[in-house]
Amino acid sequence: MKNLFAALSVTAALCLAPHALAASTAELAVKGLITPLACTPTLSNAGLVDFGKISRQDLNVDRRTRLRDQALYLSIHCNAPGRFALRMQDNREGSAIVNSQIYYGLNLDGSGNRIGLYSLNFDPVNTVVDRLPQVFRTDSTTGGVAWSTSNSRPLPISARSYLGFTDRAGSTAGPIAIYHLVSRVIVETVIAPTSELDLSSEVQIDGSATLEVVYL
């Protein structure tokens, strides 16, 4: 309340002094921090999940079809232990058949219909960090200001949240400093009902996303 009262009193003073001189300058500050930390993420199979050719007969007409799950290995190596988090940006934004920050699009068919969606799922049980005996995940929806209580439940990576890892369960302190991380991630893919797709010609499944390391 003290800040509110201060603002109100300044406003009143300005109203009582209409002839006071206004400042004729404005200041701009540009800030940042350059860190020597450098982390390199690598996905197995060059990050490619290829289902090959899928017959329309293998897809449901009036409901969505979940394809077989695919596994990739994500490796992150840093030049020194450092705190970081992960997030993923959809390069086919707006094409997922469900509007959610954890689902990513497979692009559009020839008639502009949304083909489907996929998610990238992390499981702390299948994640190895340095020489730690056990890893827990934590996430932040506030850009790293506050973190969820760490736990061992699997979690899909989000486009608008940070995903990090720690060595303590029940912690809200955020990710710990990590030198090397390896995680077996699962790609879950869903195709729209064929009744909602234009299958007069072949439809190219064309999902693309960028996995980003965010330094904290």
Coordinates of C-alpha atoms in Angstrom, one line a residue, residues 47-49 88-95 103-107 117-118 204-211:
G47 CA 16.4 -36.4 -34.6
L48 CA 14.4 -38.2 -37.3
V49 CA 11.3 -40.3 -36.6
M88 CA 10.7 -26.9 -27.6
Q89 CA 9.4 -24.7 -30.4
D90 CA 7.0 -25.9 -33.0
N91 CA 8.2 -25.2 -36.6
R92 CA 4.7 -26.2 -37.8
E93 CA 2.9 -24.0 -35.3
G94 CA -0.9 -23.9 -35.6
S95 CA -1.1 -27.3 -37.4
Y103 CA 1.4 -30.9 -28.7
Y104 CA 3.2 -30.2 -32.0
G105 CA 1.8 -30.2 -35.5
L106 CA 2.4 -32.5 -38.4
N107 CA 1.6 -29.8 -41.0
L117 CA 0.0 -34.1 -33.6
Y118 CA 2.9 -35.5 -31.6
Q204 CA 3.2 -36.1 -46.3
I205 CA 3.6 -36.3 -42.5
D206 CA 5.8 -33.3 -41.9
G207 CA 6.4 -32.5 -38.2
S208 CA 9.3 -30.3 -37.3
A209 CA 10.4 -28.7 -33.9
T210 CA 13.5 -27.2 -32.4
L211 CA 14.7 -28.4 -29.0

